[in-house]
Each structure stands twice: as C-alpha cells, then as structure tokens.
C-alpha cells in the first residue's frame, strides 16, 4: 500500500468523526464506537464498548487528545480500510452478512443534510402531523442548532412532540446525553410517557436521588455523568449555587425545560438555571402553553436562550423574527382542527352501487313488506323492533336472515304457549323456506361485490387490497367462503387471499388479521370484517378501498368504518362504496330507505363539519340506531328522525353540540407558526436505507445469528400468535438496563425476565392494562422500537461477530466483484454531514448500496452455496475500490453541500444585521459566527469497506 493510500483515512481528531459502529484499537484491545462528541481541549470524546475477550462488554470513554502510545503517537487506531481482511460467509442464507450490513446501517447516524423524519411512525402513538411539526422544525436547519419553543395550548400533546423530536435527534447521534427539567408534579408523567411511547429512558432524580448517587460514586464525581439521560425537577436544580459547579462542567446533547414560562423573570433562580444550561447544550427545547406574559422584553429574553441573535430590538419584533424558533397551535388552528376531527386525508365520495334484487330476493321483500312491516295494519310479531331486525339481516344477506330466523324460532318454541305465537312461527317458517337453497347466484349484492372488486383490481395477480364491512358474522363467513373463488384465486392463494375478523375471535386472532392485512408481503387481499374493526384499527397501510356490504344504521358507525382507511399516512385518496339493494315491490323498505340516505348525510357532515358525531346529538352508535328504528315505526323519514333527535338532545344539553359545532378559523396567520411553509402537507420522511424492511425481521435474524440456541442460552420463549418475546437478559444486557427507571426495573423484575414485543397492539394493550391497574402504571410488555435498549444491544452483538477489521464476501448474482463502501463526510464538530452507501464495480460507483444488494439477489430466500472465493485477489482490489469511492464523493461533494449552505448563509445574513447589545455582546456574535463555520463539511471523507459481492465460479447463484 502506498503512502498516499495509507493517508486516505483521516486520523482521529483531524476534523472527522469516528462513526458509531466503527471498530478501533486502544491499548491493544478492540472497541466498538458507540458515540463521539467533540470537546474543547481534549479532541474527540469516544464512548465505546469492549469487543476483544479481555474487555468484552466493558464500557469506556477515550479522548483522542489524551490517548498516546509510549512513543507519543496517537493511541487510538482506526482501522485502515485498505487493510480490511476479507472472509467468506458460511452462514445460512448469508445471514451473518445481512445482519452485519443492517447493523451498520442502523448504527450510523443520519447526516446533518437529512431533514426528513426517520422514526415518526415507529412509536406507540397515533401519527398526527401537527405533533411532528416541532421535530420537522428542529431538523430544518433554519436555526444553527435544534432549538425551539413549543407553545401549543394545553391538551395538544407537547410531551409527545418533545419525545418525537428527541427520538429524531438520537437517530442522528445528537441525543446521547439528555437532561429534562420539569416541575416536580409532572416528573413521573413525563418519564413514563417518554419510556412507554418512545423507549427513551430517563432516570428520575430529585435532591435525595442526587445525594444517593453521590454516596455511590467516587468522591468528586459529577452526579450528572453517572446517567446519560436524566429528568430532574426545576425546583431541585434552581439552587444553582449547589449544583452550578456540576452543571457548568458538563455538555448536553439536548436539554428540555418544560413549563418554561417560569424562566422569564430575569434574575430569578429559574432564570439563572436556564442561563447556565443554554450555552452547555446543542439542542434546547422549551415548552409552555403560556410563554408570553405580555411583556415584549421578557419574552425576548426567553427567545434569546434559544438564539441570542433572533431579536435585534427586544422592544420591537414580530413573529417573522422568531418563526425559526417558535411554534404555536391552538385547537382552532387549521391543521389541528382537521386532524383532531378525523380529516386525515382527502377522501372520495361514498358511492352507492345499486343492486336490483333477484327474483328470490323480491319474494322475501314481498313477505317482509306484507307480513312483517306492512304499510297499514299491524306486524305479525308482537315485538315492535324485531321486524326491523329481520329487515336488517336480509339487507345484509340471505345467510344472515336465515340465522336470525332460526334463532327466533328457537326462542318462540321455548315459550310456554307456542299457540300464541303460531302466526309468527308460520311467517318465520315461510322465510325459512324462502332462504333455503339460496346461493350466491340469488344474491344481487354478491354479484355487485364481485364486479366492484374486479373493477378496482382485486385479483390473483394484483397487489390491490380492500376492506369489506358487514354487521353480520354469518355474512362475513359466507363471503369468505365464496368471494375468493369468484375472483379467480386458486390453490393456496384461495385460502390466503381473504381473512375474516369479527368480535367472536380472540384479541390475538384479531390483531393477527390486522397485522397481516397491513403487511406488504402478506398474501391477504380482502379483509371481511365486522364493526369490531370500526374503532381504533388502522387498515390504511396497504389499502385505500372500502366497501360497505351492508350499511349500519348509525352515522357514527359509518364514519368509524370509513376512518379505518381515511387516516393520516394514506398515500392514495380513500375510496368508499356501498352496496344498495333495491326492490320494485310496493312498500319494500330497501337500502334506499335508510342506508343510502345515511351515507349521504355522513358525507355531507364530514365535508362541512369534519365529523358526523354531532348530527343526531346522541353521540353513541347504539343510541342512534335504536332512535332511528323507533322513529321509522312512527312513520318518520331518516332526515326527520335526525332532526328530531338533534332537537331533543340540544334541548337537554347543548354542551356537546357547541363542542362539535363548526368553528371559523380565527387564528392570525402571523401567530400560527404551523402555517409556515405548507401546513397541509405531512412532514417529509427521511431516506433511511434498510436491508431489512422491518425491525421485526432484523431482530428475528439477529437473534438467530447471535444466539442460535436462544431458547436454551436465554430461556427465550416466543408466541407466534401475538408476537410476545420473553427471555432472561444476560449480564451485559442487565448492565445496559440500569439506564432504565429504577421503579420500572424493580416492579417488573427486568433483571430476571424481559417481556418485549414488536406488536404495537399488544404493547398498547399492556400499557392500557397498566394504567387501569391499581398496582403499577408501568406496562409489563415494552415495544421494541429502533431506540429500545434490547434492539441496540442486539445490534452491537451483531457488529462484534466479525473479527477485527473483517468484511464478509458474499456469493451474489454479479458479473464482477462489487465492493460495498461506506463514505462519511463530517463537519468540524465531528458530526456527519453526508453519509453515502456505495457499491463500487471497477471504476463505476453508485450510492445505492441497498438497491445493489437487492438486484444481486441478496435476501432471506437466497441459499448459501458455500462457494470458495479468491480472497487474496479480492483483497488486492480494495485500494482501487477505495480510490474510486473517494473520487465519487469528491465529485459530488459540492452538490450535497448545497442543502447545508443555504440555511447557514441565511443565518449569516441575519447575524450580520444584528446590532443590539442589551442581551449579549460582540463575544456572543463571534461565537455564533464560529458555530456557523463549524457546521460546514470539512476534510476528507472517512471510508470503510463493509463487504464484497463476488460471483459464483459457474456464474450462477443457488436459491433456497
């Protein structure tokens, strides 16, 4: 290797950072880099975990400016990429290589140039765009640092907004050390929310807690370095005389101060605390529903904590001056109002599909209209509401009607005087005879359903999915047994194409239905479901088509059904259809009588009010239906019934009517920071390359690779139905779990056994159960997000499976060797500004490593043929591959820097106009200017060889 090649890799402390996931040698031992931060005097501060046998799983901190060998050379050796050792991967399906590459992808912080949100949809909360706006603002680059004031009114979820922002910072390597300061009474609530929702652990400290730690740690040790992420009450910390010497010698990645209006009074202890913390942190998040006390100067002081150069004149400034720092929404703000009322996406109209009754169905209409629901005279039944039960059953399907008839006959036969019900029994027998022998050919709705499914593209060779709702279990089961075959599904696909979900299934079975329907790779195309899925179930992930096979007689229920696919995150316009059975029989109460009109009223209410909940004034689906049937018995129409119930409900209590009524958006544009840019568009999503499509897939494969005997070595049990994973944590994981809240660890006995899941529904149910219990609010089961300590632990375990500076060789469908190379540009602070995942073939370079892997057939179904490779020959090609990769990075560097330069230059211009000196002097201005300089890309890229793809000797690759 030439001197030029050996100098290609920047040395530690020369302006580039050692990336998390990289392996280094310190004091002749191997370490895995976990986090790197820049210090003022000691170079890079490297947090690492031991890899080699003597230091395995031990945590340590090194400083590049202090570590030296005996001859004075740098004591931290980053592996020279040109010296990479190549090894053949003999694991099944190249599992070792795939999880290794995925671990590197997950471990590498997203670069500063990535403005999109990476984790917004991965936590235990509803994905509301307005709650994602603060994270979007923090990452926008509009301020030099992630600093802002979240001033949403009470009840809009500021804690969730803070959690989302912190999660995005952690994913970028900018949230390792977090300090949260809140009032005493919300400490536990805040701590609970951040762990249960986001898997961000905070150790709760009060005065007694700090004293306890000081007794446990060596004398003189800073208690705030004992834990990396802590939450402390502002009342504990406001005594800056006691804690000042600790706080002023520690740097934080992020500081959160809740109820920050308490910081306004200049000279107060709380204000002094804020003035102390603000310069000691990169990110600063202030939160308050009432941040303005009416005094312009005091509010300017609060803003100055975030950006001293934001306001030039503290007596005269506008919202425009602080829009890069300030976000405030009220309950009448356009975006919040739309999202809170259920308008998650633009929706298409509810299309009525008229289905003229077949001859067999017309006979039933005749029987119902003449005997059970005559226009004149009395019904054959002495139970007033039962004829409508029969009608609704028939409007669902002949199968449902048959079931209702049989149940009623059994009930009547049990009576002591069956002769009193002889007429009704005879009428029921006639209905039984009419339905006997009916098939799908006798069902107009069935024919219409099949036609509609074919029209929207549901079939054996299509990815299109659809939800079909019915109120009756008998209808659902009948459709499941007949529709797939009518659509052309055959063989195994015939059994897998459709699923049925209703209240008779267990919770686990219902969750499995929803999960399968939401997985892109699952074969299910049609979900036949009852109204058990109409409340709180997300069915929109892979679907934007919904069909009402029968229509519930409740506006609320219709809206709830439609809301399953009409939700935020829907990539397509939701499409709704309802099958409307029509009849030519005089007096027949077909679907035009009630169902079609309810569909129209729901659609009108949704578009004008945002919800149909207040139309009837009853606010319960069951009450709506019962009231409607009673009014129908009195001869009222649907519209007359709705008006009548609304008037009665309004006269009794108009609070809900006022609450749900339409309100004009009176928010001033300048005061509504959410309206900046495009408040109607969801925040952009980050481009995060993944070899595994889900965390579940990665965890499954990582466990198989690291613990092939997991059941024996970890006592691991896995429930395939509900996704529960139970195991005994080994010593190194127990050590990591010390970062979790002590109460949680103790109450749930985490050192003895861990219960985790990748099933959000299961985790959410565990959280709900915990909140309803009287013993502990901590859930037994935690959700395995990308931030969860168990996932991070597994990721580190995967990374150390390979030896020192080793990279795998993978047999792949390639014509010539392909070198997979990671390239990272950093700024003077050691933070990545550009991260590229390159595939180098000869002199050709692409920055789509994951795409290259997929094109080469790398995946779980690819068999490992255990072919021998010319490892020496492949190793000889590494220097040229590195040279081509660096040339590629150099050619495109200016293009990638564009995303960084624009906001920095904008800030420079604002800083150049800054003249006021009442809040800070020229020293602060110079410091801000230096900060702007430090954010730009500097130096040469750091390169790392990750793997090599090599063709099989005979040019083919075996498939599993």
Short mmCIF file of N, CA, C and O in Angstrom, two decimals, residues 222-283:
data_model
loop_
_atom_site.label_atom_id
_atom_site.label_comp_id
_atom_site.label_asym_id
_atom_site.label_seq_id
_atom_site.Cartn_x
_atom_site.Cartn_y
_atom_site.Cartn_z
N UNK A 222 -18.93 13.81 39.14
CA UNK A 222 -20.10 14.61 38.79
C UNK A 222 -21.33 13.69 38.73
O UNK A 222 -21.36 12.76 37.92
N UNK A 223 -22.36 13.93 39.56
CA UNK A 223 -23.51 13.02 39.56
C UNK A 223 -24.26 13.00 38.24
O UNK A 223 -24.93 12.02 37.92
N UNK A 224 -24.12 14.07 37.46
CA UNK A 224 -24.84 14.12 36.19
C UNK A 224 -24.14 13.36 35.08
O UNK A 224 -24.64 13.27 33.97
N UNK A 225 -22.97 12.83 35.36
CA UNK A 225 -22.32 11.95 34.39
C UNK A 225 -22.59 10.48 34.69
O UNK A 225 -22.22 9.61 33.92
N UNK A 226 -23.23 10.22 35.83
CA UNK A 226 -23.49 8.83 36.23
C UNK A 226 -24.53 8.20 35.32
O UNK A 226 -24.46 7.01 34.98
N UNK A 227 -25.52 9.00 34.91
CA UNK A 227 -26.52 8.55 33.94
C UNK A 227 -26.50 9.52 32.76
O UNK A 227 -26.32 10.72 32.93
N UNK A 228 -26.74 8.99 31.57
CA UNK A 228 -26.66 9.82 30.37
C UNK A 228 -27.95 10.59 30.10
O UNK A 228 -27.92 11.63 29.45
N UNK A 229 -29.05 10.04 30.55
CA UNK A 229 -30.34 10.66 30.29
C UNK A 229 -31.12 10.76 31.60
O UNK A 229 -31.50 9.73 32.16
N UNK A 230 -31.32 11.97 32.06
CA UNK A 230 -31.93 12.16 33.37
C UNK A 230 -33.06 13.17 33.28
O UNK A 230 -33.11 14.01 32.38
N UNK A 231 -33.96 13.07 34.24
CA UNK A 231 -35.04 14.05 34.39
C UNK A 231 -35.02 14.54 35.83
O UNK A 231 -34.97 13.75 36.77
N UNK A 232 -35.01 15.85 35.98
CA UNK A 232 -34.86 16.48 37.29
C UNK A 232 -35.89 17.58 37.41
O UNK A 232 -36.24 18.23 36.41
N UNK A 233 -36.38 17.80 38.61
CA UNK A 233 -37.33 18.89 38.79
C UNK A 233 -36.59 20.22 38.79
O UNK A 233 -35.45 20.34 39.24
N UNK A 234 -37.27 21.22 38.28
CA UNK A 234 -36.67 22.55 38.23
C UNK A 234 -36.45 23.09 39.63
O UNK A 234 -35.53 23.87 39.88
N UNK A 235 -37.27 22.64 40.58
CA UNK A 235 -37.09 23.09 41.96
C UNK A 235 -35.82 22.51 42.57
O UNK A 235 -35.20 23.13 43.44
N UNK A 236 -35.42 21.34 42.13
CA UNK A 236 -34.16 20.76 42.62
C UNK A 236 -32.97 21.50 42.05
O UNK A 236 -32.01 21.82 42.78
N UNK A 237 -33.02 21.81 40.77
CA UNK A 237 -31.86 22.39 40.10
C UNK A 237 -31.76 23.90 40.22
O UNK A 237 -30.69 24.46 39.94
N UNK A 238 -32.84 24.55 40.61
CA UNK A 238 -32.79 26.01 40.60
C UNK A 238 -31.80 26.58 41.61
O UNK A 238 -31.38 27.73 41.48
N UNK A 239 -31.40 25.76 42.57
CA UNK A 239 -30.37 26.20 43.51
C UNK A 239 -29.01 26.04 42.82
O UNK A 239 -28.29 25.08 43.03
N UNK A 240 -28.72 27.00 41.96
CA UNK A 240 -27.52 26.89 41.14
C UNK A 240 -26.24 26.98 41.95
O UNK A 240 -25.18 26.53 41.50
N UNK A 241 -26.31 27.55 43.13
CA UNK A 241 -25.10 27.61 43.95
C UNK A 241 -24.65 26.21 44.33
O UNK A 241 -23.45 25.93 44.40
N UNK A 242 -25.62 25.31 44.59
CA UNK A 242 -25.29 23.96 44.99
C UNK A 242 -24.85 23.09 43.81
O UNK A 242 -23.94 22.27 43.92
N UNK A 243 -25.47 23.28 42.66
CA UNK A 243 -25.21 22.40 41.53
C UNK A 243 -24.46 23.06 40.38
O UNK A 243 -24.15 22.42 39.39
N UNK A 244 -24.14 24.35 40.53
CA UNK A 244 -23.52 25.08 39.44
C UNK A 244 -22.21 24.45 39.00
O UNK A 244 -21.95 24.29 37.80
N UNK A 245 -21.37 24.07 39.93
CA UNK A 245 -20.06 23.53 39.57
C UNK A 245 -20.19 22.20 38.85
O UNK A 245 -19.31 21.80 38.09
N UNK A 246 -21.30 21.46 39.08
CA UNK A 246 -21.53 20.23 38.34
C UNK A 246 -22.04 20.53 36.94
O UNK A 246 -21.58 19.96 35.94
N UNK A 247 -23.01 21.43 36.85
CA UNK A 247 -23.67 21.70 35.59
C UNK A 247 -22.79 22.42 34.58
O UNK A 247 -22.86 22.18 33.38
N UNK A 248 -21.94 23.33 35.07
CA UNK A 248 -21.14 24.11 34.13
C UNK A 248 -19.97 23.32 33.56
O UNK A 248 -19.29 23.81 32.65
N UNK A 249 -19.73 22.11 34.05
CA UNK A 249 -18.64 21.29 33.53
C UNK A 249 -19.14 20.08 32.76
O UNK A 249 -18.40 19.10 32.58
N UNK A 250 -20.37 20.15 32.33
CA UNK A 250 -20.90 19.02 31.58
C UNK A 250 -21.65 19.54 30.36
O UNK A 250 -22.36 20.54 30.43
N UNK A 251 -21.43 18.88 29.23
CA UNK A 251 -22.11 19.24 27.99
C UNK A 251 -23.25 18.27 27.75
O UNK A 251 -23.13 17.07 27.99
N UNK A 252 -24.36 18.82 27.27
CA UNK A 252 -25.52 18.01 26.95
C UNK A 252 -25.76 18.04 25.44
O UNK A 252 -25.50 19.04 24.78
N UNK A 253 -26.27 16.95 24.92
CA UNK A 253 -26.72 16.95 23.54
C UNK A 253 -28.06 17.67 23.43
O UNK A 253 -28.32 18.38 22.45
N UNK A 254 -28.91 17.46 24.42
CA UNK A 254 -30.24 18.09 24.40
C UNK A 254 -30.69 18.39 25.82
O UNK A 254 -30.54 17.56 26.72
N UNK A 255 -31.25 19.56 25.98
CA UNK A 255 -31.86 19.96 27.25
C UNK A 255 -33.31 20.35 26.97
O UNK A 255 -33.59 21.10 26.02
N UNK A 256 -34.22 19.82 27.77
CA UNK A 256 -35.64 20.14 27.67
C UNK A 256 -36.06 20.83 28.96
O UNK A 256 -35.79 20.32 30.05
N UNK A 257 -36.71 21.97 28.85
CA UNK A 257 -37.23 22.67 30.03
C UNK A 257 -38.73 22.85 29.82
O UNK A 257 -39.16 23.63 28.95
N UNK A 258 -39.51 22.13 30.59
CA UNK A 258 -40.97 22.21 30.50
C UNK A 258 -41.46 23.37 31.36
O UNK A 258 -40.80 23.80 32.30
N UNK A 259 -42.67 23.84 31.03
CA UNK A 259 -43.26 24.99 31.73
C UNK A 259 -42.27 26.15 31.77
O UNK A 259 -41.99 26.73 32.82
N UNK A 260 -41.73 26.46 30.62
CA UNK A 260 -40.62 27.40 30.56
C UNK A 260 -41.03 28.85 30.80
O UNK A 260 -40.16 29.72 30.87
N UNK A 261 -42.32 29.13 30.92
CA UNK A 261 -42.72 30.49 31.27
C UNK A 261 -42.18 30.89 32.65
O UNK A 261 -42.07 32.07 32.96
N UNK A 262 -41.83 29.87 33.45
CA UNK A 262 -41.25 30.16 34.76
C UNK A 262 -39.84 30.72 34.67
O UNK A 262 -39.27 31.14 35.68
N UNK A 263 -39.25 30.70 33.47
CA UNK A 263 -37.88 31.17 33.30
C UNK A 263 -37.81 32.65 32.96
O UNK A 263 -36.72 33.21 32.88
N UNK A 264 -38.96 33.26 32.73
CA UNK A 264 -38.96 34.61 32.16
C UNK A 264 -38.37 35.66 33.10
O UNK A 264 -37.62 36.53 32.67
N UNK A 265 -38.69 35.57 34.37
CA UNK A 265 -38.28 36.64 35.29
C UNK A 265 -36.77 36.68 35.43
O UNK A 265 -36.16 35.83 36.06
N UNK A 266 -36.18 37.69 34.82
CA UNK A 266 -34.73 37.82 34.82
C UNK A 266 -34.22 38.03 36.25
O UNK A 266 -34.75 38.82 37.01
N UNK A 267 -33.18 37.26 36.60
CA UNK A 267 -32.60 37.35 37.93
C UNK A 267 -33.13 36.31 38.89
O UNK A 267 -32.53 36.08 39.95
N UNK A 268 -34.23 35.64 38.52
CA UNK A 268 -34.76 34.59 39.39
C UNK A 268 -33.86 33.37 39.32
O UNK A 268 -33.06 33.21 38.40
N UNK A 269 -34.00 32.47 40.30
CA UNK A 269 -33.18 31.26 40.32
C UNK A 269 -33.46 30.39 39.10
O UNK A 269 -32.55 29.79 38.53
N UNK A 270 -34.72 30.35 38.68
CA UNK A 270 -35.05 29.55 37.49
C UNK A 270 -34.41 30.15 36.25
O UNK A 270 -33.92 29.44 35.37
N UNK A 271 -34.42 31.47 36.17
CA UNK A 271 -33.80 32.14 35.03
C UNK A 271 -32.30 31.92 35.02
O UNK A 271 -31.70 31.69 33.97
N UNK A 272 -31.69 31.96 36.18
CA UNK A 272 -30.24 31.71 36.28
C UNK A 272 -29.91 30.29 35.84
O UNK A 272 -28.89 30.06 35.18
N UNK A 273 -30.77 29.34 36.20
CA UNK A 273 -30.56 27.95 35.77
C UNK A 273 -30.60 27.86 34.25
O UNK A 273 -29.75 27.21 33.63
N UNK A 274 -31.59 28.52 33.64
CA UNK A 274 -31.70 28.48 32.19
C UNK A 274 -30.49 29.14 31.54
O UNK A 274 -29.97 28.64 30.53
N UNK A 275 -30.05 30.25 32.09
CA UNK A 275 -28.89 30.94 31.52
C UNK A 275 -27.64 30.08 31.63
O UNK A 275 -26.74 30.16 30.78
N UNK A 276 -27.59 29.22 32.65
CA UNK A 276 -26.46 28.32 32.81
C UNK A 276 -26.51 27.16 31.82
O UNK A 276 -25.50 26.77 31.24
N UNK A 277 -27.70 26.60 31.63
CA UNK A 277 -27.84 25.41 30.78
C UNK A 277 -27.78 25.72 29.29
O UNK A 277 -27.25 24.91 28.51
N UNK A 278 -28.33 26.84 28.89
CA UNK A 278 -28.46 27.14 27.45
C UNK A 278 -27.13 27.06 26.71
O UNK A 278 -27.07 26.47 25.62
N UNK A 279 -26.03 27.62 27.22
CA UNK A 279 -24.76 27.53 26.47
C UNK A 279 -24.12 26.15 26.53
O UNK A 279 -23.17 25.88 25.79
N UNK A 280 -24.61 25.27 27.42
CA UNK A 280 -23.98 23.97 27.64
C UNK A 280 -24.64 22.85 26.84
O UNK A 280 -24.36 21.68 27.09
N UNK A 281 -25.53 23.22 25.93
CA UNK A 281 -26.22 22.18 25.18
C UNK A 281 -26.30 22.55 23.71
O UNK A 281 -26.32 23.73 23.34
N UNK A 282 -26.37 21.52 22.88
CA UNK A 282 -26.57 21.72 21.45
C UNK A 282 -28.05 22.01 21.20
O UNK A 282 -28.42 23.08 20.73
N UNK A 283 -28.92 21.05 21.51
CA UNK A 283 -30.35 21.24 21.33
C UNK A 283 -30.97 21.77 22.61
O UNK A 283 -30.61 21.35 23.71
#
